[in-house]
mmCIF file of C-alpha atoms and ligand atoms in Angstrom:
data_model
loop_
_atom_site.group_PDB
_atom_site.id
_atom_site.type_symbol
_atom_site.label_atom_id
_atom_site.label_comp_id
_atom_site.label_asym_id
_atom_site.label_seq_id
_atom_site.Cartn_x
_atom_site.Cartn_y
_atom_site.Cartn_z
ATOM 1 C CA MET A 269 5.587 -16.819 -17.138
ATOM 2 C CA SER A 270 3.695 -17.641 -14.030
ATOM 3 C CA ILE A 271 0.060 -18.481 -13.337
ATOM 4 C CA CYS A 272 -2.487 -15.766 -12.498
ATOM 5 C CA ARG A 273 -3.866 -16.167 -8.952
ATOM 6 C CA VAL A 274 -7.237 -14.824 -10.075
ATOM 7 C CA CYS A 275 -7.978 -16.655 -13.323
ATOM 8 C CA SER A 276 -5.101 -19.132 -13.912
ATOM 9 C CA GLY A 277 -4.101 -17.257 -17.076
ATOM 10 C CA ALA A 278 -0.484 -16.598 -18.020
ATOM 11 C CA VAL A 279 1.242 -13.675 -16.285
ATOM 12 C CA ARG A 280 3.819 -11.891 -18.439
ATOM 13 C CA GLU A 281 6.593 -10.089 -16.588
ATOM 14 C CA PHE A 282 7.249 -6.398 -17.294
ATOM 15 C CA PHE A 283 9.722 -5.452 -14.574
ATOM 16 C CA ASP A 284 12.268 -7.466 -12.629
ATOM 17 C CA PHE A 285 13.700 -5.924 -9.446
ATOM 18 C CA GLY A 286 15.956 -8.916 -8.773
ATOM 19 C CA LEU A 287 16.423 -10.285 -5.269
ATOM 20 C CA GLN A 288 14.823 -8.094 -2.608
ATOM 21 C CA PRO A 289 14.510 -8.330 1.172
ATOM 22 C CA LEU A 290 11.184 -8.250 3.018
ATOM 23 C CA SER A 291 10.254 -4.595 3.311
ATOM 24 C CA SER A 292 9.320 -4.737 6.986
ATOM 25 C CA ALA A 293 12.280 -6.881 8.080
ATOM 26 C CA PHE A 294 14.325 -4.165 9.769
ATOM 27 C CA VAL A 295 17.405 -5.821 11.210
ATOM 28 C CA ASP A 296 19.569 -5.535 14.243
ATOM 29 C CA PRO A 297 22.940 -4.250 13.027
ATOM 30 C CA ALA A 298 24.469 -7.424 14.527
ATOM 31 C CA GLY A 299 22.223 -9.756 12.498
ATOM 32 C CA VAL A 300 22.621 -8.470 8.958
ATOM 33 C CA ASP A 301 24.265 -11.658 7.686
ATOM 34 C CA ASP A 302 21.083 -13.603 8.145
ATOM 35 C CA GLU A 303 18.581 -11.825 5.903
ATOM 36 C CA TYR A 304 15.971 -13.421 3.690
ATOM 37 C CA PHE A 305 15.741 -12.370 0.035
ATOM 38 C CA PHE A 306 13.199 -13.297 -2.614
ATOM 39 C CA PRO A 307 12.819 -12.542 -6.360
ATOM 40 C CA LEU A 308 10.643 -9.437 -6.831
ATOM 41 C CA SER A 309 9.159 -9.084 -10.274
ATOM 42 C CA ILE A 310 5.853 -7.829 -11.589
ATOM 43 C CA GLY A 311 3.733 -8.868 -14.543
ATOM 44 C CA VAL A 312 0.315 -8.636 -16.138
ATOM 45 C CA CYS A 313 -2.158 -11.482 -16.711
ATOM 46 C CA GLN A 314 -2.726 -12.000 -20.411
ATOM 47 C CA SER A 315 -6.312 -13.137 -19.759
ATOM 48 C CA CYS A 316 -7.837 -11.001 -16.995
ATOM 49 C CA THR A 317 -5.316 -8.067 -17.042
ATOM 50 C CA MET A 318 -4.657 -8.284 -13.297
ATOM 51 C CA VAL A 319 -1.209 -6.890 -12.528
ATOM 52 C CA GLN A 320 0.555 -8.933 -9.853
ATOM 53 C CA LEU A 321 3.885 -10.142 -8.500
ATOM 54 C CA LEU A 322 5.211 -13.264 -10.162
ATOM 55 C CA THR A 323 6.230 -14.831 -6.847
ATOM 56 C CA PRO A 324 4.492 -14.088 -3.545
ATOM 57 C CA ALA A 325 6.839 -13.623 -0.592
ATOM 58 C CA PRO A 326 6.213 -16.604 1.690
ATOM 59 C CA ARG A 327 3.943 -15.604 4.574
ATOM 60 C CA GLY A 328 5.940 -17.414 7.250
ATOM 61 C CA GLN A 329 9.073 -15.391 6.457
ATOM 62 C CA ALA A 330 7.559 -12.102 7.456
ATOM 63 C CA SER A 331 8.486 -10.634 10.819
ATOM 64 C CA HIS A 332 4.763 -10.507 11.601
ATOM 65 C CA GLU A 333 2.583 -13.466 10.727
ATOM 66 C CA GLY A 334 -0.737 -11.800 9.976
ATOM 67 C CA TYR A 335 -1.781 -9.011 7.711
ATOM 68 C CA PRO A 336 1.001 -6.455 7.922
ATOM 69 C CA TYR A 337 0.277 -3.857 10.558
ATOM 70 C CA HIS A 338 0.222 -0.357 9.126
ATOM 71 C CA SER A 339 0.858 2.582 11.344
ATOM 72 C CA SER A 340 1.984 5.492 9.269
ATOM 73 C CA GLY A 341 1.941 7.813 12.281
ATOM 74 C CA SER A 342 0.075 10.244 10.063
ATOM 75 C CA ARG A 343 -2.612 12.656 11.224
ATOM 76 C CA VAL A 344 -3.867 12.861 7.672
ATOM 77 C CA MET A 345 -4.421 9.089 7.566
ATOM 78 C CA HIS A 346 -6.087 9.118 10.986
ATOM 79 C CA LYS A 347 -8.585 11.666 9.750
ATOM 80 C CA HIS A 348 -9.027 9.796 6.483
ATOM 81 C CA PHE A 349 -10.125 6.642 8.324
ATOM 82 C CA GLN A 350 -12.350 8.539 10.754
ATOM 83 C CA GLN A 351 -14.154 10.196 7.866
ATOM 84 C CA LEU A 352 -14.708 6.879 6.139
ATOM 85 C CA ALA A 353 -16.118 5.392 9.365
ATOM 86 C CA HIS A 354 -18.554 8.289 9.726
ATOM 87 C CA ARG A 355 -19.635 7.946 6.109
ATOM 88 C CA LEU A 356 -20.287 4.218 6.551
ATOM 89 C CA LEU A 357 -22.280 4.954 9.726
ATOM 90 C CA GLU A 358 -24.486 7.313 7.723
ATOM 91 C CA THR A 359 -24.976 4.932 4.797
ATOM 92 C CA GLU A 360 -24.327 1.193 4.836
ATOM 93 C CA LEU A 361 -24.429 1.000 8.645
ATOM 94 C CA SER A 362 -27.589 3.043 9.207
ATOM 95 C CA GLY A 363 -30.097 0.151 9.282
ATOM 96 C CA PRO A 364 -31.287 -1.765 12.369
ATOM 97 C CA ASP A 365 -28.399 -3.306 14.370
ATOM 98 C CA PRO A 366 -25.764 -3.097 11.627
ATOM 99 C CA PHE A 367 -22.541 -5.121 11.708
ATOM 100 C CA ILE A 368 -19.132 -4.347 10.172
ATOM 101 C CA VAL A 369 -16.091 -6.598 9.812
ATOM 102 C CA GLU A 370 -12.656 -5.216 9.021
ATOM 103 C CA ILE A 371 -9.943 -7.441 7.587
ATOM 104 C CA GLY A 372 -6.462 -6.543 8.884
ATOM 105 C CA TYR A 373 -7.614 -3.506 10.805
ATOM 106 C CA ASN A 374 -4.551 -1.258 10.712
ATOM 107 C CA ASP A 375 -4.523 1.157 13.639
ATOM 108 C CA GLY A 376 -8.139 0.280 14.404
ATOM 109 C CA VAL A 377 -9.271 3.833 13.666
ATOM 110 C CA VAL A 378 -12.277 2.714 11.628
ATOM 111 C CA LEU A 379 -13.422 0.117 14.139
ATOM 112 C CA LYS A 380 -12.874 2.366 17.161
ATOM 113 C CA THR A 381 -14.945 5.097 15.538
ATOM 114 C CA VAL A 382 -17.698 2.615 14.762
ATOM 115 C CA ARG A 383 -17.483 1.171 18.278
ATOM 116 C CA ASP A 384 -17.862 4.623 19.806
ATOM 117 C CA ALA A 385 -21.068 5.004 17.789
ATOM 118 C CA GLY A 386 -22.364 1.799 19.429
ATOM 119 C CA VAL A 387 -22.279 -0.272 16.255
ATOM 120 C CA ARG A 388 -21.378 -3.983 16.254
ATOM 121 C CA HIS A 389 -17.924 -4.551 14.808
ATOM 122 C CA LEU A 390 -15.226 -7.181 14.547
ATOM 123 C CA GLY A 391 -11.620 -7.098 13.343
ATOM 124 C CA VAL A 392 -10.364 -10.219 11.578
ATOM 125 C CA GLU A 393 -6.648 -10.422 12.068
ATOM 126 C CA PRO A 394 -4.506 -13.487 12.796
ATOM 127 C CA THR A 395 -2.351 -11.814 15.412
ATOM 128 C CA GLY A 396 -5.297 -10.106 17.074
ATOM 129 C CA ARG A 397 -3.814 -6.858 18.391
ATOM 130 C CA GLY A 398 -5.546 -3.713 19.391
ATOM 131 C CA ALA A 399 -8.334 -2.298 21.446
ATOM 132 C CA VAL A 400 -11.243 -3.499 19.335
ATOM 133 C CA ARG A 401 -13.160 -6.788 19.229
ATOM 134 C CA VAL A 402 -11.059 -9.280 17.297
ATOM 135 C CA HIS A 403 -11.509 -12.670 15.672
ATOM 136 C CA SER A 404 -8.005 -14.142 15.388
ATOM 137 C CA ALA A 405 -7.854 -15.708 11.937
ATOM 138 C CA PHE A 406 -7.244 -15.051 8.291
ATOM 139 C CA PHE A 407 -10.427 -14.091 6.475
ATOM 140 C CA ASN A 408 -11.703 -17.103 4.505
ATOM 141 C CA ALA A 409 -14.753 -19.377 4.244
ATOM 142 C CA GLY A 410 -13.923 -21.072 7.561
ATOM 143 C CA SER A 411 -13.530 -17.947 9.681
ATOM 144 C CA ALA A 412 -16.477 -16.327 7.871
ATOM 145 C CA ALA A 413 -18.707 -19.273 8.850
ATOM 146 C CA GLU A 414 -17.629 -18.932 12.500
ATOM 147 C CA ILE A 415 -18.368 -15.219 12.483
ATOM 148 C CA LEU A 416 -21.721 -15.789 10.762
ATOM 149 C CA ALA A 417 -22.680 -18.346 13.431
ATOM 150 C CA SER A 418 -21.909 -16.019 16.332
ATOM 151 C CA GLU A 419 -22.741 -12.580 14.881
ATOM 152 C CA GLY A 420 -24.973 -13.055 11.853
ATOM 153 C CA PRO A 421 -24.322 -11.616 8.383
ATOM 154 C CA ALA A 422 -22.152 -8.529 7.813
ATOM 155 C CA ASP A 423 -23.496 -5.353 6.237
ATOM 156 C CA VAL A 424 -19.987 -4.167 5.464
ATOM 157 C CA VAL A 425 -16.680 -5.953 5.123
ATOM 158 C CA TYR A 426 -13.968 -3.300 4.975
ATOM 159 C CA ALA A 427 -10.234 -3.462 4.282
ATOM 160 C CA ALA A 428 -7.575 -0.793 3.693
ATOM 161 C CA ASN A 429 -4.191 -1.654 2.227
ATOM 162 C CA THR A 430 -4.883 -5.312 2.858
ATOM 163 C CA ILE A 431 -6.744 -6.974 -0.022
ATOM 164 C CA CYS A 432 -3.866 -6.180 -2.399
ATOM 165 C CA GLU A 433 -1.619 -8.177 -0.077
ATOM 166 C CA VAL A 434 -3.605 -11.401 -0.196
ATOM 167 C CA ALA A 435 -2.204 -13.462 -3.068
ATOM 168 C CA GLU A 436 -4.794 -16.220 -2.513
ATOM 169 C CA ILE A 437 -7.545 -13.711 -3.117
ATOM 170 C CA ALA A 438 -10.162 -16.372 -3.928
ATOM 171 C CA GLU A 439 -10.221 -17.069 -0.176
ATOM 172 C CA ILE A 440 -11.472 -13.543 0.462
ATOM 173 C CA PHE A 441 -14.354 -14.009 -1.961
ATOM 174 C CA GLU A 442 -15.193 -17.450 -0.530
ATOM 175 C CA GLY A 443 -15.441 -15.781 2.869
ATOM 176 C CA LEU A 444 -17.614 -12.989 1.480
ATOM 177 C CA LYS A 445 -20.024 -15.482 -0.078
ATOM 178 C CA VAL A 446 -20.554 -16.907 3.404
ATOM 179 C CA LEU A 447 -20.624 -13.767 5.520
ATOM 180 C CA LEU A 448 -22.019 -10.879 3.495
ATOM 181 C CA ALA A 449 -25.710 -9.997 3.989
ATOM 182 C CA PRO A 450 -27.733 -10.178 0.727
ATOM 183 C CA ASP A 451 -27.338 -6.416 0.297
ATOM 184 C CA GLY A 452 -24.021 -6.157 2.089
ATOM 185 C CA VAL A 453 -20.861 -4.751 0.519
ATOM 186 C CA LEU A 454 -17.132 -5.246 0.512
ATOM 187 C CA VAL A 455 -15.399 -1.855 0.617
ATOM 188 C CA PHE A 456 -11.653 -1.869 0.098
ATOM 189 C CA GLU A 457 -8.958 0.645 -0.796
ATOM 190 C CA ASP A 458 -5.529 0.001 -2.228
ATOM 191 C CA PRO A 459 -2.899 1.702 -4.413
ATOM 192 C CA TYR A 460 -4.211 2.288 -7.932
ATOM 193 C CA LEU A 461 -2.350 0.846 -10.898
ATOM 194 C CA GLY A 462 -3.264 3.836 -13.062
ATOM 195 C CA GLU A 463 -1.549 6.180 -10.645
ATOM 196 C CA ILE A 464 1.484 3.942 -10.141
ATOM 197 C CA LEU A 465 2.083 3.855 -13.896
ATOM 198 C CA GLU A 466 1.224 7.509 -14.413
ATOM 199 C CA ARG A 467 3.534 8.752 -11.666
ATOM 200 C CA THR A 468 6.171 6.007 -11.946
ATOM 201 C CA ALA A 469 5.503 5.164 -8.300
ATOM 202 C CA PHE A 470 7.629 2.046 -8.675
ATOM 203 C CA ASP A 471 8.326 1.900 -4.938
ATOM 204 C CA GLN A 472 4.751 0.728 -4.359
ATOM 205 C CA ILE A 473 6.110 -2.559 -5.677
ATOM 206 C CA TYR A 474 7.464 -4.590 -2.741
ATOM 207 C CA ASP A 475 6.808 -7.912 -1.046
ATOM 208 C CA GLU A 476 3.614 -6.918 0.767
ATOM 209 C CA HIS A 477 1.838 -5.520 -2.291
ATOM 210 C CA PHE A 478 0.926 -8.537 -4.370
ATOM 211 C CA TYR A 479 -1.834 -7.057 -6.585
ATOM 212 C CA PHE A 480 -1.888 -3.677 -8.337
ATOM 213 C CA PHE A 481 -5.565 -3.105 -8.959
ATOM 214 C CA SER A 482 -7.321 -1.378 -11.810
ATOM 215 C CA ALA A 483 -11.095 -0.965 -12.026
ATOM 216 C CA SER A 484 -11.267 -3.245 -15.048
ATOM 217 C CA ALA A 485 -9.319 -6.084 -13.427
ATOM 218 C CA VAL A 486 -11.245 -5.720 -10.146
ATOM 219 C CA SER A 487 -14.556 -5.719 -12.004
ATOM 220 C CA GLY A 488 -13.605 -8.892 -13.888
ATOM 221 C CA MET A 489 -12.414 -10.544 -10.693
ATOM 222 C CA ALA A 490 -15.604 -9.667 -8.811
ATOM 223 C CA GLU A 491 -17.750 -11.175 -11.577
ATOM 224 C CA ARG A 492 -15.644 -14.315 -11.686
ATOM 225 C CA PHE A 493 -16.463 -14.894 -8.022
ATOM 226 C CA GLY A 494 -20.183 -14.058 -8.237
ATOM 227 C CA PHE A 495 -20.005 -10.387 -7.263
ATOM 228 C CA ALA A 496 -20.011 -7.036 -9.064
ATOM 229 C CA LEU A 497 -18.075 -3.785 -8.842
ATOM 230 C CA VAL A 498 -20.733 -1.188 -7.999
ATOM 231 C CA ASP A 499 -18.791 1.922 -6.997
ATOM 232 C CA VAL A 500 -15.313 3.453 -7.168
ATOM 233 C CA GLU A 501 -13.904 6.520 -5.504
ATOM 234 C CA HIS A 502 -10.550 8.154 -6.047
ATOM 235 C CA LEU A 503 -8.579 8.800 -2.851
ATOM 236 C CA PRO A 504 -5.655 11.226 -2.663
ATOM 237 C CA VAL A 505 -3.830 9.257 0.076
ATOM 238 C CA HIS A 506 -0.667 7.170 -0.377
ATOM 239 C CA GLY A 507 0.022 8.684 -3.767
ATOM 240 C CA GLY A 508 -3.360 7.760 -5.244
ATOM 241 C CA GLN A 509 -5.719 4.957 -4.332
ATOM 242 C CA ILE A 510 -9.118 3.719 -5.408
ATOM 243 C CA ARG A 511 -11.792 2.690 -2.932
ATOM 244 C CA TYR A 512 -13.839 -0.109 -4.507
ATOM 245 C CA THR A 513 -17.327 -1.187 -3.452
ATOM 246 C CA ILE A 514 -18.348 -4.721 -4.337
ATOM 247 C CA ALA A 515 -21.836 -6.208 -3.921
ATOM 248 C CA ARG A 516 -23.386 -9.566 -4.634
ATOM 249 C CA ARG A 517 -24.277 -9.905 -8.309
ATOM 250 C CA ASP A 518 -27.531 -8.226 -9.430
ATOM 251 C CA ARG A 519 -28.161 -6.539 -6.062
ATOM 252 C CA ARG A 520 -27.052 -2.996 -6.922
ATOM 253 C CA ARG A 521 -26.815 -0.862 -9.986
ATOM 254 C CA PRO A 522 -23.205 0.269 -10.606
ATOM 255 C CA THR A 523 -22.680 4.028 -10.299
ATOM 256 C CA GLN A 524 -21.682 6.301 -13.151
ATOM 257 C CA ALA A 525 -18.238 6.559 -11.544
ATOM 258 C CA VAL A 526 -17.631 2.873 -12.356
ATOM 259 C CA ALA A 527 -18.556 3.323 -16.019
ATOM 260 C CA ASP A 528 -16.407 6.472 -16.219
ATOM 261 C CA LEU A 529 -13.313 4.862 -14.729
ATOM 262 C CA LEU A 530 -13.658 1.741 -16.885
ATOM 263 C CA ALA A 531 -13.940 3.957 -19.963
ATOM 264 C CA ARG A 532 -10.917 6.002 -18.930
ATOM 265 C CA GLU A 533 -8.824 2.859 -18.414
ATOM 266 C CA ARG A 534 -9.789 1.608 -21.872
ATOM 267 C CA GLU A 535 -8.859 4.977 -23.363
ATOM 268 C CA GLN A 536 -5.520 5.024 -21.566
ATOM 269 C CA ARG A 537 -4.792 1.458 -22.691
ATOM 270 C CA LEU A 538 -3.649 0.952 -19.144
ATOM 271 C CA VAL A 539 -1.989 -2.453 -19.392
ATOM 272 C CA GLU A 540 -0.856 -2.386 -23.012
ATOM 273 C CA PRO A 541 2.820 -3.324 -23.577
ATOM 274 C CA GLU A 542 3.817 0.223 -24.659
ATOM 275 C CA LYS A 543 2.541 1.677 -21.393
ATOM 276 C CA LEU A 544 4.351 -0.949 -19.309
ATOM 277 C CA GLN A 545 7.536 -0.495 -21.304
ATOM 278 C CA ALA A 546 7.370 3.254 -20.748
ATOM 279 C CA PHE A 547 7.042 2.614 -17.015
ATOM 280 C CA ALA A 548 10.148 0.399 -17.037
ATOM 281 C CA THR A 549 12.128 3.040 -18.897
ATOM 282 C CA ALA A 550 10.975 5.739 -16.471
ATOM 283 C CA VAL A 551 12.058 3.671 -13.428
ATOM 284 C CA ASP A 552 15.568 3.258 -14.776
ATOM 285 C CA ARG A 553 15.694 6.948 -15.565
ATOM 286 C CA ILE A 554 14.839 7.759 -11.945
ATOM 287 C CA ARG A 555 17.548 5.340 -10.797
ATOM 288 C CA ASP A 556 20.193 7.004 -12.976
ATOM 289 C CA ASP A 557 19.143 10.522 -11.981
ATOM 290 C CA LEU A 558 18.953 9.798 -8.256
ATOM 291 C CA LEU A 559 22.298 7.977 -8.114
ATOM 292 C CA GLU A 560 23.891 10.772 -10.073
ATOM 293 C CA LEU A 561 22.490 13.393 -7.710
ATOM 294 C CA LEU A 562 23.443 11.544 -4.515
ATOM 295 C CA THR A 563 26.936 10.788 -5.788
ATOM 296 C CA ARG A 564 27.462 14.405 -6.784
ATOM 297 C CA LEU A 565 26.231 15.700 -3.417
ATOM 298 C CA ARG A 566 28.571 13.322 -1.621
ATOM 299 C CA ALA A 567 31.483 14.532 -3.762
ATOM 300 C CA GLU A 568 30.566 18.107 -2.858
ATOM 301 C CA GLY A 569 30.653 17.195 0.833
ATOM 302 C CA LYS A 570 26.920 17.763 1.377
ATOM 303 C CA ARG A 571 25.026 15.850 4.076
ATOM 304 C CA VAL A 572 21.985 13.862 2.924
ATOM 305 C CA VAL A 573 19.605 12.162 5.372
ATOM 306 C CA GLY A 574 16.654 9.875 4.565
ATOM 307 C CA TYR A 575 13.204 10.790 5.896
ATOM 308 C CA GLY A 576 10.698 7.967 6.628
ATOM 309 C CA ALA A 577 11.878 4.354 6.794
ATOM 310 C CA THR A 578 8.931 3.238 4.682
ATOM 311 C CA ALA A 579 8.276 -0.230 3.320
ATOM 312 C CA LYS A 580 8.393 1.398 -0.108
ATOM 313 C CA SER A 581 11.958 2.571 0.440
ATOM 314 C CA ALA A 582 13.182 -1.034 0.579
ATOM 315 C CA THR A 583 12.663 -1.235 -3.186
ATOM 316 C CA VAL A 584 14.298 2.149 -3.767
ATOM 317 C CA THR A 585 17.438 1.520 -1.732
ATOM 318 C CA ASN A 586 17.902 -2.109 -2.738
ATOM 319 C CA TYR A 587 17.106 -1.843 -6.430
ATOM 320 C CA PHE A 588 19.114 1.352 -6.816
ATOM 321 C CA GLY A 589 21.948 0.271 -4.509
ATOM 322 C CA ILE A 590 21.661 3.125 -2.000
ATOM 323 C CA GLY A 591 23.392 2.349 1.305
ATOM 324 C CA PRO A 592 24.817 4.266 4.276
ATOM 325 C CA ASP A 593 27.667 5.513 2.065
ATOM 326 C CA LEU A 594 25.170 7.742 0.224
ATOM 327 C CA VAL A 595 22.526 8.165 2.932
ATOM 328 C CA PRO A 596 24.154 7.781 6.387
ATOM 329 C CA PHE A 597 20.863 7.421 8.278
ATOM 330 C CA VAL A 598 17.118 7.662 7.890
ATOM 331 C CA CYS A 599 14.891 9.197 10.546
ATOM 332 C CA ASP A 600 11.526 7.673 11.368
ATOM 333 C CA SER A 601 8.924 8.251 14.070
ATOM 334 C CA THR A 602 8.231 4.523 14.605
ATOM 335 C CA PRO A 603 9.985 3.509 17.858
ATOM 336 C CA SER A 604 10.222 -0.186 16.833
ATOM 337 C CA LYS A 605 12.278 0.710 13.737
ATOM 338 C CA GLN A 606 14.702 3.022 15.557
ATOM 339 C CA GLY A 607 18.089 1.500 16.393
ATOM 340 C CA LEU A 608 17.723 -1.073 13.610
ATOM 341 C CA VAL A 609 18.961 -0.872 10.020
ATOM 342 C CA THR A 610 16.845 -0.939 6.857
ATOM 343 C CA PRO A 611 16.324 -4.338 5.214
ATOM 344 C CA GLY A 612 18.991 -5.195 2.653
ATOM 345 C CA SER A 613 20.415 -1.689 2.380
ATOM 346 C CA HIS A 614 21.442 -1.433 6.075
ATOM 347 C CA ILE A 615 20.845 2.267 6.575
ATOM 348 C CA PRO A 616 20.547 3.002 10.333
ATOM 349 C CA VAL A 617 17.116 4.221 11.475
ATOM 350 C CA ARG A 618 17.166 7.066 13.999
ATOM 351 C CA PRO A 619 14.462 9.081 15.799
ATOM 352 C CA PRO A 620 13.180 12.273 14.145
ATOM 353 C CA ALA A 621 14.952 14.370 16.797
ATOM 354 C CA ASP A 622 18.259 13.423 15.144
ATOM 355 C CA PHE A 623 17.095 15.094 11.943
ATOM 356 C CA ALA A 624 17.514 18.550 13.448
ATOM 357 C CA ASP A 625 20.775 17.809 15.237
ATOM 358 C CA PRO A 626 22.077 19.492 13.105
ATOM 359 C CA TYR A 627 19.902 19.670 9.974
ATOM 360 C CA PRO A 628 21.429 18.038 6.900
ATOM 361 C CA ASP A 629 21.800 19.924 3.611
ATOM 362 C CA TYR A 630 19.316 17.604 1.886
ATOM 363 C CA ALA A 631 16.578 15.221 3.015
ATOM 364 C CA LEU A 632 15.660 12.319 0.749
ATOM 365 C CA LEU A 633 11.909 11.944 1.314
ATOM 366 C CA PHE A 634 11.207 8.195 1.287
ATOM 367 C CA ALA A 635 7.773 8.894 2.847
ATOM 368 C CA TRP A 636 6.733 10.977 -0.174
ATOM 369 C CA ASN A 637 3.139 9.862 0.298
ATOM 370 C CA HIS A 638 3.100 12.118 3.384
ATOM 371 C CA ALA A 639 5.007 14.961 1.694
ATOM 372 C CA GLU A 640 2.578 17.726 2.586
ATOM 373 C CA GLU A 641 2.247 16.729 6.228
ATOM 374 C CA ILE A 642 5.980 16.155 6.746
ATOM 375 C CA MET A 643 7.093 19.311 4.960
ATOM 376 C CA ALA A 644 4.665 21.350 7.056
ATOM 377 C CA LYS A 645 5.921 19.732 10.249
ATOM 378 C CA GLU A 646 9.570 20.233 9.243
ATOM 379 C CA ARG A 647 9.204 23.805 8.041
ATOM 380 C CA ALA A 648 12.242 24.798 10.127
ATOM 381 C CA PHE A 649 14.428 22.548 7.971
ATOM 382 C CA ARG A 650 13.628 24.604 4.881
ATOM 383 C CA ASP A 651 13.979 27.808 6.859
ATOM 384 C CA ALA A 652 17.480 26.666 7.849
ATOM 385 C CA GLY A 653 18.357 26.293 4.158
ATOM 386 C CA GLY A 654 17.620 22.563 3.815
ATOM 387 C CA GLN A 655 16.173 21.065 0.630
ATOM 388 C CA TRP A 656 13.958 18.053 -0.029
ATOM 389 C CA ILE A 657 14.840 15.453 -2.634
ATOM 390 C CA LEU A 658 11.900 13.608 -4.180
ATOM 391 C CA TYR A 659 12.070 10.882 -6.840
ATOM 392 C CA VAL A 660 8.409 10.407 -7.815
ATOM 393 C CA PRO A 661 7.273 11.067 -10.523
ATOM 394 C CA GLU A 662 10.845 12.102 -11.338
ATOM 395 C CA VAL A 663 13.908 13.222 -9.399
ATOM 396 C CA HIS A 664 13.489 16.795 -8.226
ATOM 397 C CA VAL A 665 14.735 19.056 -5.457
ATOM 398 C CA LEU A 666 12.394 21.336 -3.508
HETATM 399 P P1 LIG B 912 3.727 4.415 5.324
HETATM 400 O O1 LIG B 912 3.015 5.634 4.896
HETATM 401 O O2 LIG B 912 2.967 3.355 6.042
HETATM 402 O O3 LIG B 912 4.398 3.816 4.024
HETATM 403 P P2 LIG B 912 4.851 2.275 3.751
HETATM 404 O O4 LIG B 912 3.613 1.482 3.599
HETATM 405 O O5 LIG B 912 5.669 2.397 2.498
HETATM 406 O O6 LIG B 912 5.683 1.845 4.933
HETATM 407 O O7 LIG B 912 4.985 4.770 6.244
HETATM 408 C C1 LIG B 912 5.347 6.032 6.611
HETATM 409 C C2 LIG B 912 6.618 5.950 7.456
HETATM 410 O O8 LIG B 912 7.108 7.261 7.693
HETATM 411 C C3 LIG B 912 6.403 5.309 8.813
HETATM 412 O O9 LIG B 912 7.504 4.459 9.101
HETATM 413 C C4 LIG B 912 6.355 6.477 9.774
HETATM 414 C C5 LIG B 912 7.187 7.518 9.081
HETATM 415 N N1 LIG B 912 6.736 8.882 9.333
HETATM 416 C C6 LIG B 912 7.579 9.759 10.040
HETATM 417 O O10 LIG B 912 8.689 9.375 10.426
HETATM 418 N N2 LIG B 912 7.136 11.034 10.270
HETATM 419 C C7 LIG B 912 5.911 11.475 9.843
HETATM 420 O O11 LIG B 912 5.543 12.638 10.079
HETATM 421 C C8 LIG B 912 5.055 10.572 9.111
HETATM 422 C C9 LIG B 912 3.714 11.011 8.605
HETATM 423 C C10 LIG B 912 5.515 9.287 8.893
HETATM 424 ZN ZN1 LIG B 913 -5.777 -13.529 -14.733
#
């Protein structure tokens, strides 16, 4: 049991991944003796139903100190963020002199798009990178008060793949209380618990993802802090996310989509023990099937290469025990990962050019959230007789 970070209720564990490395701590092959591991396990709060890690990975241990910087190198994601920015410009940011704040601003695609439309914007990010206006801090009551003093209230506070990473989530709401205009909104998008359970997307569980949101838990959390969940939108990216809109209490009428999703979650009995037990069983099934497949392919003398040195793959390789003996290298387009080895599992990361030199027999797609984009880009691999191995929602070869 541990204590819920939202409501102080008791969190009951439903899956224990054992000791895991930090998912973004790619290591120099010379420094692999000096890695940091922490206990990764996930549970559900018996009071407010929020699904969360039992132990947050200590912030100071991460290779980057701020909100993790996400650059998926994906055209699909670039377009996704541009579209969201344009939508906000047409709606929440269409009044006189609007102002948007983004917490942990990723590639800065949203803020750059908003900037190019001449709208006031600010990224809140401790390490303050990027080509947009930045306030170097974590988002909390203190930084919110500073921003309020210099910029005035925010019409939109936006965050993608960031709120789920903030274990001390009360700080976010304290900041919102200070900074949000009376009719302002928090818009945030993160992996959806319903989809993770449905598709056994167990590899979404790693150090940087602390919360696994459902509409019902988010709604309860918002109310606890004086806000309300007023809209939800399903997003097809990253294997299934929900974009939540949160307003100050009694300022907006929740949309039908909120009522529908809450009803569906009740129907599905989303966080009931049977559902969580079924998830645990399905994860171990995937482990058995994937290890069996990789071991068989090795015995048959086939070459298997990993594709996409994702944060998610840290859980896959370390929990399953997949190392360079089964997957000799993984190719990834991120220059800063190339030449290093994956955390814990020590699989060398090489540039995508090595993938075709020569093509392997099989490619294990760790970046399955970009399956469509990557398979289209690597059409020649299939044409040359190569096959993709996927393991979500179950092990299959394409
Ligand atoms: P990402 O989607 O951010 O997942 P996670 O949060 O689990 O790290 O990471 C995708 C990774 O895949 C990233 O390291 C870049 C890599 N990648 C490629 O190598 N080629 C591609 O075409 C795409 C889209 C991504
Ligand atoms: Zn709780």
